[in-house]
């Protein structure tokens, strides 16, 4: 019984860590509850998705992460862009600032 409680809290911690970083709470809750320690560690090390710079695909216009080499929608090979789109986080901060 104690183990279930421990796993639950690991799941909770991992879920919150994942959510804060712009990922799915449920996804990281499950990962952390199934593989405690490792899952929680993975959630904490997970890159900050909403802080990454973005770019737009010249082929289909889809907004992708700056480091993506190939468009996930149309398969266009992408060169490193001269202009990057501001990250979701900085856009939100600017909007909040006024
Ligand atoms: Zn595309």
PDB file of N, CA and C and ligand atoms in Angstrom:
ATOM      1  N   UNK A   1       0.837  -1.217   0.000  1.00  0.00           N
ATOM      2  CA  UNK A   1       0.000   0.000   0.000  1.00  0.00           C
ATOM      3  C   UNK A   1       0.864   1.257   0.000  1.00  0.00           C
ATOM      4  N   UNK A   2       1.922   1.214   0.810  1.00  0.00           N
ATOM      5  CA  UNK A   2       2.819   2.361   0.877  1.00  0.00           C
ATOM      6  C   UNK A   2       3.442   2.667  -0.471  1.00  0.00           C
ATOM      7  N   UNK A   3       3.719   1.593  -1.217  1.00  0.00           N
ATOM      8  CA  UNK A   3       4.356   1.766  -2.532  1.00  0.00           C
ATOM      9  C   UNK A   3       3.468   2.567  -3.477  1.00  0.00           C
ATOM     10  N   UNK A   4       2.163   2.291  -3.419  1.00  0.00           N
ATOM     11  CA  UNK A   4       1.224   2.995  -4.297  1.00  0.00           C
ATOM     12  C   UNK A   4       1.262   4.501  -4.024  1.00  0.00           C
ATOM     13  N   UNK A   5       1.323   4.821  -2.729  1.00  0.00           N
ATOM     14  CA  UNK A   5       1.367   6.235  -2.343  1.00  0.00           C
ATOM     15  C   UNK A   5       2.643   6.890  -2.864  1.00  0.00           C
ATOM     16  N   UNK A   6       3.760   6.166  -2.713  1.00  0.00           N
ATOM     17  CA  UNK A   6       5.048   6.684  -3.186  1.00  0.00           C
ATOM     18  C   UNK A   6       5.002   6.915  -4.694  1.00  0.00           C
ATOM     19  N   UNK A   7       4.459   5.927  -5.418  1.00  0.00           N
ATOM     20  CA  UNK A   7       4.379   6.041  -6.875  1.00  0.00           C
ATOM     21  C   UNK A   7       3.490   7.208  -7.273  1.00  0.00           C
ATOM     22  N   UNK A   8       2.411   7.384  -6.505  1.00  0.00           N
ATOM     23  CA  UNK A   8       1.491   8.483  -6.806  1.00  0.00           C
ATOM     24  C   UNK A   8       2.208   9.827  -6.701  1.00  0.00           C
ATOM     25  N   UNK A   9       2.998   9.970  -5.643  1.00  0.00           N
ATOM     26  CA  UNK A   9       3.675  11.249  -5.459  1.00  0.00           C
ATOM     27  C   UNK A   9       4.783  11.454  -6.483  1.00  0.00           C
ATOM     28  N   UNK A  10       5.414  10.350  -6.874  1.00  0.00           N
ATOM     29  CA  UNK A  10       6.401  10.461  -7.948  1.00  0.00           C
ATOM     30  C   UNK A  10       5.701  10.919  -9.225  1.00  0.00           C
ATOM     31  N   UNK A  11       4.547  10.323  -9.488  1.00  0.00           N
ATOM     32  CA  UNK A  11       3.777  10.698 -10.666  1.00  0.00           C
ATOM     33  C   UNK A  11       3.380  12.159 -10.625  1.00  0.00           C
ATOM     34  N   UNK A  12       2.934  12.582  -9.457  1.00  0.00           N
ATOM     35  CA  UNK A  12       2.498  13.965  -9.271  1.00  0.00           C
ATOM     36  C   UNK A  12       3.655  14.936  -9.521  1.00  0.00           C
ATOM     37  N   UNK A  13       4.802  14.630  -8.920  1.00  0.00           N
ATOM     38  CA  UNK A  13       5.971  15.507  -9.079  1.00  0.00           C
ATOM     39  C   UNK A  13       6.401  15.560 -10.545  1.00  0.00           C
ATOM     40  N   UNK A  14       6.448  14.390 -11.169  1.00  0.00           N
ATOM     41  CA  UNK A  14       6.849  14.333 -12.580  1.00  0.00           C
ATOM     42  C   UNK A  14       5.848  15.057 -13.457  1.00  0.00           C
ATOM     43  N   UNK A  15       4.566  14.873 -13.157  1.00  0.00           N
ATOM     44  CA  UNK A  15       3.517  15.521 -13.938  1.00  0.00           C
ATOM     45  C   UNK A  15       3.603  17.028 -13.855  1.00  0.00           C
ATOM     46  N   UNK A  16       3.820  17.523 -12.652  1.00  0.00           N
ATOM     47  CA  UNK A  16       3.930  18.971 -12.463  1.00  0.00           C
ATOM     48  C   UNK A  16       5.160  19.508 -13.175  1.00  0.00           C
ATOM     49  N   UNK A  17       6.271  18.791 -13.043  1.00  0.00           N
ATOM     50  CA  UNK A  17       7.511  19.213 -13.711  1.00  0.00           C
ATOM     51  C   UNK A  17       7.298  19.269 -15.219  1.00  0.00           C
ATOM     52  N   UNK A  18       6.619  18.256 -15.756  1.00  0.00           N
ATOM     53  CA  UNK A  18       6.357  18.227 -17.194  1.00  0.00           C
ATOM     54  C   UNK A  18       5.436  19.361 -17.615  1.00  0.00           C
ATOM     55  N   UNK A  19       4.406  19.600 -16.799  1.00  0.00           N
ATOM     56  CA  UNK A  19       3.418  20.639 -17.120  1.00  0.00           C
ATOM     57  C   UNK A  19       4.062  22.024 -17.117  1.00  0.00           C
ATOM     58  N   UNK A  20       4.883  22.275 -16.114  1.00  0.00           N
ATOM     59  CA  UNK A  20       5.553  23.570 -15.983  1.00  0.00           C
ATOM     60  C   UNK A  20       6.410  23.842 -17.210  1.00  0.00           C
ATOM     61  N   UNK A  21       6.958  22.780 -17.783  1.00  0.00           N
ATOM     62  CA  UNK A  21       7.839  22.946 -18.939  1.00  0.00           C
ATOM     63  C   UNK A  21       7.078  22.937 -20.255  1.00  0.00           C
ATOM     64  N   UNK A  22       5.771  23.019 -20.180  1.00  0.00           N
ATOM     65  CA  UNK A  22       4.983  23.147 -21.403  1.00  0.00           C
ATOM     66  C   UNK A  22       4.620  21.829 -22.038  1.00  0.00           C
ATOM     67  N   UNK A  23       4.806  20.726 -21.303  1.00  0.00           N
ATOM     68  CA  UNK A  23       4.434  19.432 -21.859  1.00  0.00           C
ATOM     69  C   UNK A  23       3.143  18.963 -21.182  1.00  0.00           C
ATOM     70  N   UNK A  24       2.805  17.690 -21.374  1.00  0.00           N
ATOM     71  CA  UNK A  24       1.556  17.158 -20.846  1.00  0.00           C
ATOM     72  C   UNK A  24       1.697  16.674 -19.407  1.00  0.00           C
ATOM     73  N   UNK A  25       0.774  17.069 -18.540  1.00  0.00           N
ATOM     74  CA  UNK A  25       0.792  16.613 -17.157  1.00  0.00           C
ATOM     75  C   UNK A  25       0.536  15.117 -17.085  1.00  0.00           C
ATOM     76  N   UNK A  26      -0.501  14.665 -17.809  1.00  0.00           N
ATOM     77  CA  UNK A  26      -0.895  13.249 -17.760  1.00  0.00           C
ATOM     78  C   UNK A  26       0.238  12.361 -18.261  1.00  0.00           C
ATOM     79  N   UNK A  27       0.865  12.797 -19.355  1.00  0.00           N
ATOM     80  CA  UNK A  27       1.965  12.019 -19.940  1.00  0.00           C
ATOM     81  C   UNK A  27       3.076  11.810 -18.928  1.00  0.00           C
ATOM     82  N   UNK A  28       3.516  12.889 -18.288  1.00  0.00           N
ATOM     83  CA  UNK A  28       4.633  12.793 -17.351  1.00  0.00           C
ATOM     84  C   UNK A  28       4.214  12.167 -16.035  1.00  0.00           C
ATOM     85  N   UNK A  29       2.935  12.294 -15.684  1.00  0.00           N
ATOM     86  CA  UNK A  29       2.425  11.604 -14.503  1.00  0.00           C
ATOM     87  C   UNK A  29       2.573  10.109 -14.695  1.00  0.00           C
ATOM     88  N   UNK A  30       2.166   9.634 -15.883  1.00  0.00           N
ATOM     89  CA  UNK A  30       2.245   8.198 -16.172  1.00  0.00           C
ATOM     90  C   UNK A  30       3.686   7.720 -16.207  1.00  0.00           C
ATOM     91  N   UNK A  31       4.530   8.461 -16.881  1.00  0.00           N
ATOM     92  CA  UNK A  31       5.929   8.057 -16.992  1.00  0.00           C
ATOM     93  C   UNK A  31       6.566   7.975 -15.603  1.00  0.00           C
ATOM     94  N   UNK A  32       6.331   9.007 -14.792  1.00  0.00           N
ATOM     95  CA  UNK A  32       6.965   9.062 -13.480  1.00  0.00           C
ATOM     96  C   UNK A  32       6.399   8.005 -12.528  1.00  0.00           C
ATOM     97  N   UNK A  33       5.128   7.667 -12.696  1.00  0.00           N
ATOM     98  CA  UNK A  33       4.524   6.662 -11.825  1.00  0.00           C
ATOM     99  C   UNK A  33       4.955   5.252 -12.226  1.00  0.00           C
ATOM    100  N   UNK A  34       5.183   5.030 -13.516  1.00  0.00           N
ATOM    101  CA  UNK A  34       5.606   3.707 -13.994  1.00  0.00           C
ATOM    102  C   UNK A  34       7.077   3.471 -13.713  1.00  0.00           C
ATOM    103  N   UNK A  35       7.885   4.445 -14.020  1.00  0.00           N
ATOM    104  CA  UNK A  35       9.315   4.334 -13.720  1.00  0.00           C
ATOM    105  C   UNK A  35       9.712   5.510 -12.841  1.00  0.00           C
ATOM    106  N   UNK A  36       9.454   5.363 -11.504  1.00  0.00           N
ATOM    107  CA  UNK A  36       9.768   6.465 -10.577  1.00  0.00           C
ATOM    108  C   UNK A  36      11.225   6.868 -10.771  1.00  0.00           C
ATOM    109  N   UNK A  37      11.852   7.626 -10.040  1.00  0.00           N
ATOM    110  CA  UNK A  37      13.253   8.036 -10.206  1.00  0.00           C
ATOM    111  C   UNK A  37      13.574   8.399 -11.648  1.00  0.00           C
ATOM    112  N   UNK A  38      13.599   7.418 -12.545  1.00  0.00           N
ATOM    113  CA  UNK A  38      13.992   7.686 -13.937  1.00  0.00           C
ATOM    114  C   UNK A  38      12.984   8.615 -14.606  1.00  0.00           C
ATOM    115  N   UNK A  39      11.699   8.310 -14.405  1.00  0.00           N
ATOM    116  CA  UNK A  39      10.659   9.127 -15.023  1.00  0.00           C
ATOM    117  C   UNK A  39      10.691  10.559 -14.508  1.00  0.00           C
ATOM    118  N   UNK A  40      10.859  10.686 -13.202  1.00  0.00           N
ATOM    119  CA  UNK A  40      10.900  12.023 -12.594  1.00  0.00           C
ATOM    120  C   UNK A  40      12.125  12.781 -13.085  1.00  0.00           C
ATOM    121  N   UNK A  41      13.228  12.061 -13.160  1.00  0.00           N
ATOM    122  CA  UNK A  41      14.474  12.652 -13.653  1.00  0.00           C
ATOM    123  C   UNK A  41      14.302  13.127 -15.087  1.00  0.00           C
ATOM    124  N   UNK A  42      13.644  12.297 -15.896  1.00  0.00           N
ATOM    125  CA  UNK A  42      13.417  12.638 -17.301  1.00  0.00           C
ATOM    126  C   UNK A  42      12.547  13.890 -17.393  1.00  0.00           C
ATOM    127  N   UNK A  43      11.523  13.966 -16.527  1.00  0.00           N
ATOM    128  CA  UNK A  43      10.640  15.131 -16.539  1.00  0.00           C
ATOM    129  C   UNK A  43      11.412  16.394 -16.173  1.00  0.00           C
ATOM    130  N   UNK A  44      12.317  16.267 -15.226  1.00  0.00           N
ATOM    131  CA  UNK A  44      13.087  17.424 -14.777  1.00  0.00           C
ATOM    132  C   UNK A  44      14.111  17.847 -15.826  1.00  0.00           C
ATOM    133  N   UNK A  45      14.624  16.872 -16.579  1.00  0.00           N
ATOM    134  CA  UNK A  45      15.648  17.175 -17.583  1.00  0.00           C
ATOM    135  C   UNK A  45      15.022  17.546 -18.925  1.00  0.00           C
ATOM    136  N   UNK A  46      13.735  17.274 -19.042  1.00  0.00           N
ATOM    137  CA  UNK A  46      13.041  17.549 -20.295  1.00  0.00           C
ATOM    138  C   UNK A  46      13.245  18.998 -20.699  1.00  0.00           C
ATOM    139  N   UNK A  47      13.538  19.190 -21.978  1.00  0.00           N
ATOM    140  CA  UNK A  47      13.827  20.562 -22.407  1.00  0.00           C
ATOM    141  C   UNK A  47      12.579  21.442 -22.307  1.00  0.00           C
ATOM    142  N   UNK A  48      12.823  22.705 -22.108  1.00  0.00           N
ATOM    143  CA  UNK A  48      11.733  23.664 -21.964  1.00  0.00           C
ATOM    144  C   UNK A  48      11.155  23.950 -23.336  1.00  0.00           C
ATOM    145  N   UNK A  49      10.110  23.217 -23.643  1.00  0.00           N
ATOM    146  CA  UNK A  49       9.534  23.290 -24.979  1.00  0.00           C
ATOM    147  C   UNK A  49       9.051  24.688 -25.348  1.00  0.00           C
ATOM    148  N   UNK A  50       8.443  25.377 -24.400  1.00  0.00           N
ATOM    149  CA  UNK A  50       7.841  26.662 -24.747  1.00  0.00           C
ATOM    150  C   UNK A  50       8.845  27.810 -24.680  1.00  0.00           C
ATOM    151  N   UNK A  51      10.107  27.512 -24.439  1.00  0.00           N
ATOM    152  CA  UNK A  51      11.115  28.567 -24.435  1.00  0.00           C
ATOM    153  C   UNK A  51      11.981  28.504 -25.680  1.00  0.00           C
ATOM    154  N   UNK A  52      11.726  27.507 -26.515  1.00  0.00           N
ATOM    155  CA  UNK A  52      12.574  27.365 -27.686  1.00  0.00           C
ATOM    156  C   UNK A  52      12.134  28.279 -28.812  1.00  0.00           C
ATOM    157  N   UNK A  53      13.111  28.719 -29.555  1.00  0.00           N
ATOM    158  CA  UNK A  53      12.808  29.566 -30.697  1.00  0.00           C
ATOM    159  C   UNK A  53      12.128  28.730 -31.763  1.00  0.00           C
ATOM    160  N   UNK A  54      11.313  29.389 -32.544  1.00  0.00           N
ATOM    161  CA  UNK A  54      10.570  28.673 -33.572  1.00  0.00           C
ATOM    162  C   UNK A  54      10.853  29.272 -34.945  1.00  0.00           C
ATOM    163  N   UNK A  55      10.400  28.600 -35.966  1.00  0.00           N
ATOM    164  CA  UNK A  55      10.585  29.042 -37.347  1.00  0.00           C
ATOM    165  C   UNK A  55       9.381  28.566 -38.140  1.00  0.00           C
ATOM    166  N   UNK A  56       9.234  29.151 -39.301  1.00  0.00           N
ATOM    167  CA  UNK A  56       8.104  28.765 -40.118  1.00  0.00           C
ATOM    168  C   UNK A  56       8.588  28.000 -41.341  1.00  0.00           C
ATOM    169  N   UNK A  57       7.900  26.912 -41.671  1.00  0.00           N
ATOM    170  CA  UNK A  57       8.259  26.124 -42.844  1.00  0.00           C
ATOM    171  C   UNK A  57       7.932  26.917 -44.106  1.00  0.00           C
ATOM    172  N   UNK A  58       8.901  27.063 -45.034  1.00  0.00           N
ATOM    173  CA  UNK A  58       8.650  27.812 -46.271  1.00  0.00           C
ATOM    174  C   UNK A  58       7.685  27.073 -47.191  1.00  0.00           C
ATOM    175  N   UNK A  59       7.564  25.765 -47.003  1.00  0.00           N
ATOM    176  CA  UNK A  59       6.708  24.969 -47.883  1.00  0.00           C
ATOM    177  C   UNK A  59       5.235  25.069 -47.524  1.00  0.00           C
ATOM    178  N   UNK A  60       4.922  24.850 -46.242  1.00  0.00           N
ATOM    179  CA  UNK A  60       3.511  24.772 -45.865  1.00  0.00           C
ATOM    180  C   UNK A  60       3.129  25.802 -44.812  1.00  0.00           C
ATOM    181  N   UNK A  61       4.111  26.513 -44.280  1.00  0.00           N
ATOM    182  CA  UNK A  61       3.794  27.560 -43.324  1.00  0.00           C
ATOM    183  C   UNK A  61       3.643  27.096 -41.896  1.00  0.00           C
ATOM    184  N   UNK A  62       3.873  25.816 -41.650  1.00  0.00           N
ATOM    185  CA  UNK A  62       3.732  25.303 -40.293  1.00  0.00           C
ATOM    186  C   UNK A  62       4.852  25.853 -39.407  1.00  0.00           C
ATOM    187  N   UNK A  63       4.508  26.202 -38.171  1.00  0.00           N
ATOM    188  CA  UNK A  63       5.514  26.685 -37.230  1.00  0.00           C
ATOM    189  C   UNK A  63       6.186  25.491 -36.560  1.00  0.00           C
ATOM    190  N   UNK A  64       7.504  25.449 -36.679  1.00  0.00           N
ATOM    191  CA  UNK A  64       8.281  24.324 -36.158  1.00  0.00           C
ATOM    192  C   UNK A  64       9.305  24.830 -35.154  1.00  0.00           C
ATOM    193  N   UNK A  65       9.908  23.880 -34.456  1.00  0.00           N
ATOM    194  CA  UNK A  65      11.005  24.252 -33.568  1.00  0.00           C
ATOM    195  C   UNK A  65      12.213  24.632 -34.420  1.00  0.00           C
ATOM    196  N   UNK A  66      13.014  25.527 -33.889  1.00  0.00           N
ATOM    197  CA  UNK A  66      14.156  26.038 -34.644  1.00  0.00           C
ATOM    198  C   UNK A  66      15.125  24.920 -35.033  1.00  0.00           C
ATOM    199  N   UNK A  67      15.256  23.924 -34.170  1.00  0.00           N
ATOM    200  CA  UNK A  67      16.258  22.881 -34.416  1.00  0.00           C
ATOM    201  C   UNK A  67      15.742  21.777 -35.343  1.00  0.00           C
ATOM    202  N   UNK A  68      14.478  21.824 -35.740  1.00  0.00           N
ATOM    203  CA  UNK A  68      13.960  20.796 -36.641  1.00  0.00           C
ATOM    204  C   UNK A  68      14.624  20.910 -38.007  1.00  0.00           C
ATOM    205  N   UNK A  69      15.079  19.800 -38.533  1.00  0.00           N
ATOM    206  CA  UNK A  69      15.780  19.816 -39.815  1.00  0.00           C
ATOM    207  C   UNK A  69      14.827  19.520 -40.969  1.00  0.00           C
ATOM    208  N   UNK A  70      13.733  18.836 -40.659  1.00  0.00           N
ATOM    209  CA  UNK A  70      12.768  18.473 -41.687  1.00  0.00           C
ATOM    210  C   UNK A  70      11.375  18.822 -41.176  1.00  0.00           C
ATOM    211  N   UNK A  71      10.544  19.385 -42.059  1.00  0.00           N
ATOM    212  CA  UNK A  71       9.183  19.733 -41.658  1.00  0.00           C
ATOM    213  C   UNK A  71       8.389  18.464 -41.388  1.00  0.00           C
ATOM    214  N   UNK A  72       7.706  18.423 -40.233  1.00  0.00           N
ATOM    215  CA  UNK A  72       6.967  17.215 -39.872  1.00  0.00           C
ATOM    216  C   UNK A  72       5.692  17.088 -40.697  1.00  0.00           C
ATOM    217  N   UNK A  73       5.231  18.191 -41.295  1.00  0.00           N
ATOM    218  CA  UNK A  73       3.987  18.115 -42.053  1.00  0.00           C
ATOM    219  C   UNK A  73       4.223  17.790 -43.527  1.00  0.00           C
ATOM    220  N   UNK A  74       5.112  18.544 -44.171  1.00  0.00           N
ATOM    221  CA  UNK A  74       5.259  18.363 -45.610  1.00  0.00           C
ATOM    222  C   UNK A  74       6.595  17.738 -46.001  1.00  0.00           C
ATOM    223  N   UNK A  75       7.507  17.573 -45.034  1.00  0.00           N
ATOM    224  CA  UNK A  75       8.754  16.875 -45.330  1.00  0.00           C
ATOM    225  C   UNK A  75       9.818  17.721 -45.982  1.00  0.00           C
ATOM    226  N   UNK A  76       9.575  19.042 -46.091  1.00  0.00           N
ATOM    227  CA  UNK A  76      10.573  19.931 -46.675  1.00  0.00           C
ATOM    228  C   UNK A  76      11.837  19.943 -45.822  1.00  0.00           C
ATOM    229  N   UNK A  77      12.983  19.827 -46.468  1.00  0.00           N
ATOM    230  CA  UNK A  77      14.234  19.951 -45.729  1.00  0.00           C
ATOM    231  C   UNK A  77      14.468  21.415 -45.418  1.00  0.00           C
ATOM    232  N   UNK A  78      14.819  21.696 -44.183  1.00  0.00           N
ATOM    233  CA  UNK A  78      14.923  23.080 -43.756  1.00  0.00           C
ATOM    234  C   UNK A  78      16.370  23.465 -43.494  1.00  0.00           C
ATOM    235  N   UNK A  79      16.748  24.622 -43.984  1.00  0.00           N
ATOM    236  CA  UNK A  79      18.062  25.155 -43.649  1.00  0.00           C
ATOM    237  C   UNK A  79      17.914  26.013 -42.415  1.00  0.00           C
ATOM    238  N   UNK A  80      19.017  26.229 -41.745  1.00  0.00           N
ATOM    239  CA  UNK A  80      18.937  27.051 -40.539  1.00  0.00           C
ATOM    240  C   UNK A  80      18.475  28.450 -40.938  1.00  0.00           C
ATOM    241  N   UNK A  81      17.403  28.934 -40.340  1.00  0.00           N
ATOM    242  CA  UNK A  81      16.786  30.193 -40.777  1.00  0.00           C
ATOM    243  C   UNK A  81      17.579  31.423 -40.356  1.00  0.00           C
ATOM    244  N   UNK A  82      17.435  32.475 -41.141  1.00  0.00           N
ATOM    245  CA  UNK A  82      18.070  33.742 -40.767  1.00  0.00           C
ATOM    246  C   UNK A  82      17.238  34.443 -39.710  1.00  0.00           C
ATOM    247  N   UNK A  83      15.939  34.228 -39.793  1.00  0.00           N
ATOM    248  CA  UNK A  83      15.041  34.873 -38.838  1.00  0.00           C
ATOM    249  C   UNK A  83      14.293  33.798 -38.060  1.00  0.00           C
ATOM    250  N   UNK A  84      14.321  33.926 -36.753  1.00  0.00           N
ATOM    251  CA  UNK A  84      13.585  32.983 -35.925  1.00  0.00           C
ATOM    252  C   UNK A  84      12.358  33.671 -35.348  1.00  0.00           C
ATOM    253  N   UNK A  85      11.336  32.892 -35.103  1.00  0.00           N
ATOM    254  CA  UNK A  85      10.142  33.416 -34.457  1.00  0.00           C
ATOM    255  C   UNK A  85      10.367  33.345 -32.950  1.00  0.00           C
ATOM    256  N   UNK A  86       9.952  34.340 -32.243  1.00  0.00           N
ATOM    257  CA  UNK A  86      10.138  34.367 -30.795  1.00  0.00           C
ATOM    258  C   UNK A  86       9.478  33.152 -30.153  1.00  0.00           C
ATOM    259  N   UNK A  87      10.048  32.678 -29.070  1.00  0.00           N
ATOM    260  CA  UNK A  87       9.510  31.517 -28.387  1.00  0.00           C
ATOM    261  C   UNK A  87       8.143  31.841 -27.794  1.00  0.00           C
ATOM    262  N   UNK A  88       7.378  30.800 -27.524  1.00  0.00           N
ATOM    263  CA  UNK A  88       6.032  30.995 -26.963  1.00  0.00           C
ATOM    264  C   UNK A  88       6.109  31.743 -25.643  1.00  0.00           C
ATOM    265  N   UNK A  89       7.143  31.421 -24.861  1.00  0.00           N
ATOM    266  CA  UNK A  89       7.290  32.027 -23.550  1.00  0.00           C
ATOM    267  C   UNK A  89       7.498  33.528 -23.655  1.00  0.00           C
ATOM    268  N   UNK A  90       8.377  33.962 -24.558  1.00  0.00           N
ATOM    269  CA  UNK A  90       8.679  35.389 -24.633  1.00  0.00           C
ATOM    270  C   UNK A  90       7.499  36.150 -25.232  1.00  0.00           C
ATOM    271  N   UNK A  91       6.741  35.511 -26.109  1.00  0.00           N
ATOM    272  CA  UNK A  91       5.548  36.147 -26.650  1.00  0.00           C
ATOM    273  C   UNK A  91       4.543  36.395 -25.529  1.00  0.00           C
ATOM    274  N   UNK A  92       4.403  35.378 -24.665  1.00  0.00           N
ATOM    275  CA  UNK A  92       3.467  35.485 -23.558  1.00  0.00           C
ATOM    276  C   UNK A  92       3.911  36.588 -22.581  1.00  0.00           C
ATOM    277  N   UNK A  93       5.218  36.648 -22.341  1.00  0.00           N
ATOM    278  CA  UNK A  93       5.735  37.657 -21.425  1.00  0.00           C
ATOM    279  C   UNK A  93       5.505  39.061 -21.972  1.00  0.00           C
ATOM    280  N   UNK A  94       5.712  39.193 -23.288  1.00  0.00           N
ATOM    281  CA  UNK A  94       5.529  40.495 -23.902  1.00  0.00           C
ATOM    282  C   UNK A  94       4.056  40.906 -23.830  1.00  0.00           C
ATOM    283  N   UNK A  95       3.164  39.941 -24.042  1.00  0.00           N
ATOM    284  CA  UNK A  95       1.738  40.221 -23.981  1.00  0.00           C
ATOM    285  C   UNK A  95       1.336  40.628 -22.566  1.00  0.00           C
ATOM    286  N   UNK A  96       1.939  39.974 -21.592  1.00  0.00           N
ATOM    287  CA  UNK A  96       1.608  40.277 -20.199  1.00  0.00           C
ATOM    288  C   UNK A  96       2.130  41.656 -19.811  1.00  0.00           C
ATOM    289  N   UNK A  97       3.261  42.037 -20.410  1.00  0.00           N
ATOM    290  CA  UNK A  97       3.872  43.322 -20.076  1.00  0.00           C
ATOM    291  C   UNK A  97       3.047  44.474 -20.648  1.00  0.00           C
ATOM    292  N   UNK A  98       2.258  44.198 -21.643  1.00  0.00           N
ATOM    293  CA  UNK A  98       1.396  45.244 -22.107  1.00  0.00           C
ATOM    294  C   UNK A  98       1.536  45.514 -23.594  1.00  0.00           C
TER     295      UNK A  98
HETATM  296 ZN1  LIG B   1       6.212  22.189 -44.218  1.00  0.00          ZN
END
